[in-house]
Short mmCIF file of C-alpha atoms in Angstrom, two decimals:
data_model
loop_
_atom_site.label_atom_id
_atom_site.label_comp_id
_atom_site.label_asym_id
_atom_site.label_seq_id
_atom_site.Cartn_x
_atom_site.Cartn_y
_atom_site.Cartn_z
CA UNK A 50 13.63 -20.81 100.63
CA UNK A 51 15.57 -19.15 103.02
CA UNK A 52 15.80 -22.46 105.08
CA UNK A 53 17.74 -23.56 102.23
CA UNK A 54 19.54 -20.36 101.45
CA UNK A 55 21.00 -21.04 105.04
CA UNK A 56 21.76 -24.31 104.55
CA UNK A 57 23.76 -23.88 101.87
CA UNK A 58 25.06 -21.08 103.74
CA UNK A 59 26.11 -23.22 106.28
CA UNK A 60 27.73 -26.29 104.04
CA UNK A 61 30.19 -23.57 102.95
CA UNK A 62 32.34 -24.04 99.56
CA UNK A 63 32.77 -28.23 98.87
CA UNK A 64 34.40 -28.34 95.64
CA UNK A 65 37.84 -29.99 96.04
CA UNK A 66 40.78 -27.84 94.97
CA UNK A 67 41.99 -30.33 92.05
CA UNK A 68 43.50 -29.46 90.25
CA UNK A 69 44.97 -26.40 91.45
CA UNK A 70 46.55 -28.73 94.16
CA UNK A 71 47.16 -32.35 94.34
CA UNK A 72 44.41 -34.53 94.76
CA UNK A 73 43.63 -36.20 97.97
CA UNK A 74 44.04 -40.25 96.98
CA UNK A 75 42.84 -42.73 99.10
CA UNK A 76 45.51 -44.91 101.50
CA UNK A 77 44.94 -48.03 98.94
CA UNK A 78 45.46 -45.90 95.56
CA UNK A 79 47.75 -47.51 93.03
CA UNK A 80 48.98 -45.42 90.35
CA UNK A 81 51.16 -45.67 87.74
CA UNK A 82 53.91 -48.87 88.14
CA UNK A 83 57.22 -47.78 88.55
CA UNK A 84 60.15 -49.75 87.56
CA UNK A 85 63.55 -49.81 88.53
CA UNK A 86 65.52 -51.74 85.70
CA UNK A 87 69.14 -51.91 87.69
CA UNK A 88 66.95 -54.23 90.37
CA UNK A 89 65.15 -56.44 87.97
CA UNK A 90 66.77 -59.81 87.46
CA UNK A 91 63.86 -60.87 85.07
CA UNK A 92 62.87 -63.37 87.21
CA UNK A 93 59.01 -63.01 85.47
CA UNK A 94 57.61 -63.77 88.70
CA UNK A 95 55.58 -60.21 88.14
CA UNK A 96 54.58 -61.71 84.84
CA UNK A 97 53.30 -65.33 85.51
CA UNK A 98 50.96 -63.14 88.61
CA UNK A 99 49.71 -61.09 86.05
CA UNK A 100 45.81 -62.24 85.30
CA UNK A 101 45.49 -59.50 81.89
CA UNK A 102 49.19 -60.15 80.56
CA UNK A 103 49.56 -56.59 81.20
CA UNK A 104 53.37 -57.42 82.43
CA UNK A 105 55.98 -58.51 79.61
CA UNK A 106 59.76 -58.70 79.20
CA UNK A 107 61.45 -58.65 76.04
CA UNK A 108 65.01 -58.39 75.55
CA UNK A 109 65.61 -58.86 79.09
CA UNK A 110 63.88 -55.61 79.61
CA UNK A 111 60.56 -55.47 82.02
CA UNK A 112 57.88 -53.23 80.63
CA UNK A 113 54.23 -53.23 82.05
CA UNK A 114 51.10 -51.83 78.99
CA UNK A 115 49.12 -49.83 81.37
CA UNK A 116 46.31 -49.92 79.08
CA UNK A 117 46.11 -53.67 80.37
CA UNK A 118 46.77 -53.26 83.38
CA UNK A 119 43.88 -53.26 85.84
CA UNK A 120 46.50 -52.03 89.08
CA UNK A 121 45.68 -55.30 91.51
CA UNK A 122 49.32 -54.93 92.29
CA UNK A 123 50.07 -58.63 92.30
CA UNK A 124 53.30 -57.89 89.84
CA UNK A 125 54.30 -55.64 92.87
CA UNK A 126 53.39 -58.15 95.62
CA UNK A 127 55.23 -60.79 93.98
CA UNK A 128 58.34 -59.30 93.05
CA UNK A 129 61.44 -60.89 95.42
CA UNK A 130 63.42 -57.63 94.80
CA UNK A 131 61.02 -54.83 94.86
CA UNK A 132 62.09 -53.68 91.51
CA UNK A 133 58.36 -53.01 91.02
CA UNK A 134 55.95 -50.75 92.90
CA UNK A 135 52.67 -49.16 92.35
CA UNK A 136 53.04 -45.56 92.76
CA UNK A 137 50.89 -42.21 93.44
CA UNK A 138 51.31 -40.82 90.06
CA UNK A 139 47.45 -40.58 89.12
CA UNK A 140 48.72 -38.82 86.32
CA UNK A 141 47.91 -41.49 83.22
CA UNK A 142 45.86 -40.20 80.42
CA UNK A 143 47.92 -40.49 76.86
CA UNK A 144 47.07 -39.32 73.59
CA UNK A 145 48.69 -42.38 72.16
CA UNK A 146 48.67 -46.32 72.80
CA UNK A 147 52.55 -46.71 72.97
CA UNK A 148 52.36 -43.67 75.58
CA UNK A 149 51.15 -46.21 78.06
CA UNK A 150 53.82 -48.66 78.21
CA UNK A 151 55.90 -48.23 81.80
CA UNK A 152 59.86 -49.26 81.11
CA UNK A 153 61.34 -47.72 83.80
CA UNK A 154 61.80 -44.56 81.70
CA UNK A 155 61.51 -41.01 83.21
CA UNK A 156 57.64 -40.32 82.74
CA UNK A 157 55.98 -36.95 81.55
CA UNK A 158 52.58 -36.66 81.04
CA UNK A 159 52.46 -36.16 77.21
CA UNK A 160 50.64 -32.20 75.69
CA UNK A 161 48.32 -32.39 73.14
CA UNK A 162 49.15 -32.12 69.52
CA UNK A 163 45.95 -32.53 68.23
CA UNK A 164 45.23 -29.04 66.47
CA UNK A 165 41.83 -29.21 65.32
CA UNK A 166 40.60 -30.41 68.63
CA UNK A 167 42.38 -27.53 70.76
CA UNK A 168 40.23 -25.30 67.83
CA UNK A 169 36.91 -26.77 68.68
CA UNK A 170 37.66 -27.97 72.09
CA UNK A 171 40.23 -25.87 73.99
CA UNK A 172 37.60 -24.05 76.26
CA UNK A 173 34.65 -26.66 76.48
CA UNK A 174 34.00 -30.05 75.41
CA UNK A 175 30.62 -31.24 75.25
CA UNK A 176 30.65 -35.61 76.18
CA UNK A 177 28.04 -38.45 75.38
CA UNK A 178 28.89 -41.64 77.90
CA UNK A 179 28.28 -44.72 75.92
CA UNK A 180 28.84 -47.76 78.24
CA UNK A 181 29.63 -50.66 75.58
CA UNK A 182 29.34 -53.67 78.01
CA UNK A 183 30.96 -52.31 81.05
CA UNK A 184 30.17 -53.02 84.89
CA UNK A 185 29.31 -49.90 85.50
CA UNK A 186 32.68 -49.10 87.52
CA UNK A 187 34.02 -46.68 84.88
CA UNK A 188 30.84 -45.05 84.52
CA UNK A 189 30.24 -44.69 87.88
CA UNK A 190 33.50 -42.84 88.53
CA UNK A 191 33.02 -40.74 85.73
CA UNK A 192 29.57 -39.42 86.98
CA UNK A 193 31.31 -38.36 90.00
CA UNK A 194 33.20 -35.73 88.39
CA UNK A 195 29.55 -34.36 87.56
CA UNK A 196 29.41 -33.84 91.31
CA UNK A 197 29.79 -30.56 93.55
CA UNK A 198 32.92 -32.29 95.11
CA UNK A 199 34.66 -32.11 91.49
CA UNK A 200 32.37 -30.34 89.24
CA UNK A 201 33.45 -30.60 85.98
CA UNK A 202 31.23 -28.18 84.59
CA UNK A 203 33.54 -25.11 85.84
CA UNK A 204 35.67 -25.94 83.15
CA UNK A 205 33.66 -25.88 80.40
CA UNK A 206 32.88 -30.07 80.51
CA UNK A 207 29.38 -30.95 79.95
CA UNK A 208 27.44 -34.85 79.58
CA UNK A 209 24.80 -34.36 77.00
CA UNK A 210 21.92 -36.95 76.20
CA UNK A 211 22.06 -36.95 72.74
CA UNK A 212 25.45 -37.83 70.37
CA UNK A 213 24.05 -35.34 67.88
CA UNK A 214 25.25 -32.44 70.77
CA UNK A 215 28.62 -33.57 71.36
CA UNK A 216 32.01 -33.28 70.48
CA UNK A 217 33.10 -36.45 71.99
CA UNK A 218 32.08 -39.99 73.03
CA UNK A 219 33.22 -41.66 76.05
CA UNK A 220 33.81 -45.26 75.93
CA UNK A 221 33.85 -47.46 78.83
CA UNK A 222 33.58 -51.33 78.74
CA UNK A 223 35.54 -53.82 76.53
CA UNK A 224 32.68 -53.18 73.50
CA UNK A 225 30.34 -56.29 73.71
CA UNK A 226 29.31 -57.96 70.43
CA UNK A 227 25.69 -56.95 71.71
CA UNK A 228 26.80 -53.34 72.42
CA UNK A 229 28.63 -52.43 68.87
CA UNK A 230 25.60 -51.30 66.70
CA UNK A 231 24.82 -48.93 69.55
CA UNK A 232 27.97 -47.53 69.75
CA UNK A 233 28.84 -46.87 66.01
CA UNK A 234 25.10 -45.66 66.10
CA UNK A 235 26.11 -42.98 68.71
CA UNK A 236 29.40 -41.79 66.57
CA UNK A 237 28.21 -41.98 63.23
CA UNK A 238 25.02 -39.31 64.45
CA UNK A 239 27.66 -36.95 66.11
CA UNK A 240 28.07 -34.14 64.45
CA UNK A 241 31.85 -33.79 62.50
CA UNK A 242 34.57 -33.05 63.92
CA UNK A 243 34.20 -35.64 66.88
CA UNK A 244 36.72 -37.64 69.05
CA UNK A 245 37.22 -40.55 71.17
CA UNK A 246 38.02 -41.38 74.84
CA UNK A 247 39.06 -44.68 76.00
CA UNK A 248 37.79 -44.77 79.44
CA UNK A 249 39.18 -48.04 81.87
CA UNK A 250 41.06 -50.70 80.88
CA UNK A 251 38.33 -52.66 78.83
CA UNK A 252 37.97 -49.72 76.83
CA UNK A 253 41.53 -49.63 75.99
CA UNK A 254 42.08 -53.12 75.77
CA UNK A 255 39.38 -55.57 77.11
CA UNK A 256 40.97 -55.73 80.76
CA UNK A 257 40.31 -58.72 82.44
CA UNK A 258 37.74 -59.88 79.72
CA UNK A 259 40.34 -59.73 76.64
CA UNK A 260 39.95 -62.27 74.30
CA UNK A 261 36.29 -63.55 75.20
CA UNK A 262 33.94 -63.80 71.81
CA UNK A 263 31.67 -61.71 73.35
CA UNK A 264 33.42 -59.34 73.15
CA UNK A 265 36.09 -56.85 71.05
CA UNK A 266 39.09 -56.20 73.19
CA UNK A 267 38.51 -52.63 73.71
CA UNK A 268 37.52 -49.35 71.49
CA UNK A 269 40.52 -49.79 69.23
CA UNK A 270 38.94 -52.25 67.09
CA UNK A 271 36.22 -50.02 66.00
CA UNK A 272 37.35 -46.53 66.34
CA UNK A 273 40.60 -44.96 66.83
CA UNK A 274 40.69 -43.07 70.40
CA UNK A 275 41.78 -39.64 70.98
CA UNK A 276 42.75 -39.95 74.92
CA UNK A 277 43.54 -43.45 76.39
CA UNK A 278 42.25 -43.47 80.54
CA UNK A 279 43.94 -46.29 82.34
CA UNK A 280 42.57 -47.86 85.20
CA UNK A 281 39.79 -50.33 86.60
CA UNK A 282 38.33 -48.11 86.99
CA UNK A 283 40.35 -44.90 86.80
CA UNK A 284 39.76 -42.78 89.58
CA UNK A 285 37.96 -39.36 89.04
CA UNK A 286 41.25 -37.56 89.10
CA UNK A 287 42.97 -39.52 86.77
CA UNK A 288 39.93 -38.96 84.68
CA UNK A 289 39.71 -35.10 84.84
CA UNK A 290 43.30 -34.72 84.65
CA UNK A 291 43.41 -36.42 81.34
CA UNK A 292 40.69 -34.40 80.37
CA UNK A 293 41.87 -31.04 81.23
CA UNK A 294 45.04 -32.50 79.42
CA UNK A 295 43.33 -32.87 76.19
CA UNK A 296 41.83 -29.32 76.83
CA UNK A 297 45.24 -28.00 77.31
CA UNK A 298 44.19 -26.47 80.32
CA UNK A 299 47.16 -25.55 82.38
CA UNK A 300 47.17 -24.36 86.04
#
């Protein structure tokens, strides 16, 4: 015991400071594309690179569904004019689908309005991970934030084993034709109110495996979400962030 006790001692505090400051993102991370319309000559190089169709241009405007998107940064890499990058805004949670289109537009990261959910949910939020056919990329990341480095318990976020104890269920994986009974299963035993979280890109929209018939291009199809996390997977600060965000939690 006090081996341990001076251990611990000696480890000293470990738990990151996000989000009270800025995370600390790795060299490689790409965030959030940004566009600069005035430099786009919609050549559609960025689209034709694009292996989920993530990148579109409509009325000679550029616009990139981040909920598609799986951030390999080829747009980026193969635009003659740089009118695309891949920024450091972690910052992509939304609360709705058409909140995760980039135009070019100034971006906020969109408040709640969800009422009943800040009611049940504003100081703790209790979360059963269902992984409906996913590689285990998005579920790996979002055990992390079970770790001391980000703990997610201090605010009040807790994984529970049974759906029957939560208030939410986590989706991750494009929802596989063999993985659908299972996951209705787990939100039709939660207990009422309960909400959804789109977790990755084949949660939101199948990612890179959109359009197989083994599949159903995301969460969507089945059950409406509540908080759409892009990414492939979404780092563990993108995750928490959109979290908190759904919380409310300000700091």
């Amino acid at each position: 015991m006090w081996n341990s006790l001076k251990a611990r001692l000696f480890q000293g505090f470990r738990t990151g400071k996000f989000p009270y400051a800025p995370p600390q993102l790795p060299e490689h991370f790409a965030g959030r594309p940004e566009i600069i319309p005035e430099k786009c000559d919609i050549c559609g190089k960025c689209a034709d690179a694009c292996p989920t169709g993530a990148v579109t241009i409509a009325a000679d405007k550029l616009s990139i569904d981040t909920g598609k998107c799986i951030f390999c940064g080829k747009c980026a890499d193969t635009c003659p004019v740089q009118a695309l990058t891949m920024s450091r805004e972690y910052r992509l949670a939304a609360m709705e689908r058409k909140e995760l289109i980039a135009d070019g537009s100034p971006y906020i990261p969109p408040r709640p309005t969800d009422r009943e959910f800040l009611k049940f949910c504003g100081k703790s939020l209790k979360i059963r991970q269902v992984s409906a056919g996913g590689c285990a990329a998005c579920e790996l990341d979002f055990n992390v934030l079970n770790t001391l480095a980000w703990d997610m318990g201090r605010f009040g976020i807790q994984v529970v084993a049974s759906p029957r104890h939560a208030d939410c269920i986590l989706v991750t994986g494009p929802v596989s034709k063999n993985m659908l009974l299972a996951l209705k299963k787990s939100y039709d035993a939660a207990p009422r109110p309960v909400w959804v979280i789109a977790c990755g890109s084949c949660a939101i929209s199948g990612g890179i495996f959109a359009g197989s018939p083994a599949v159903h291009d995301g969460v969507e199809e089945i059950l409406k979400p509540d908080l759409y996390v892009p990414g492939c997977p979404p780092h563990p600060a993108t995750l928490l962030e959109g979290i908190l965000r759904l919380m409310d939690k300000k700091f």
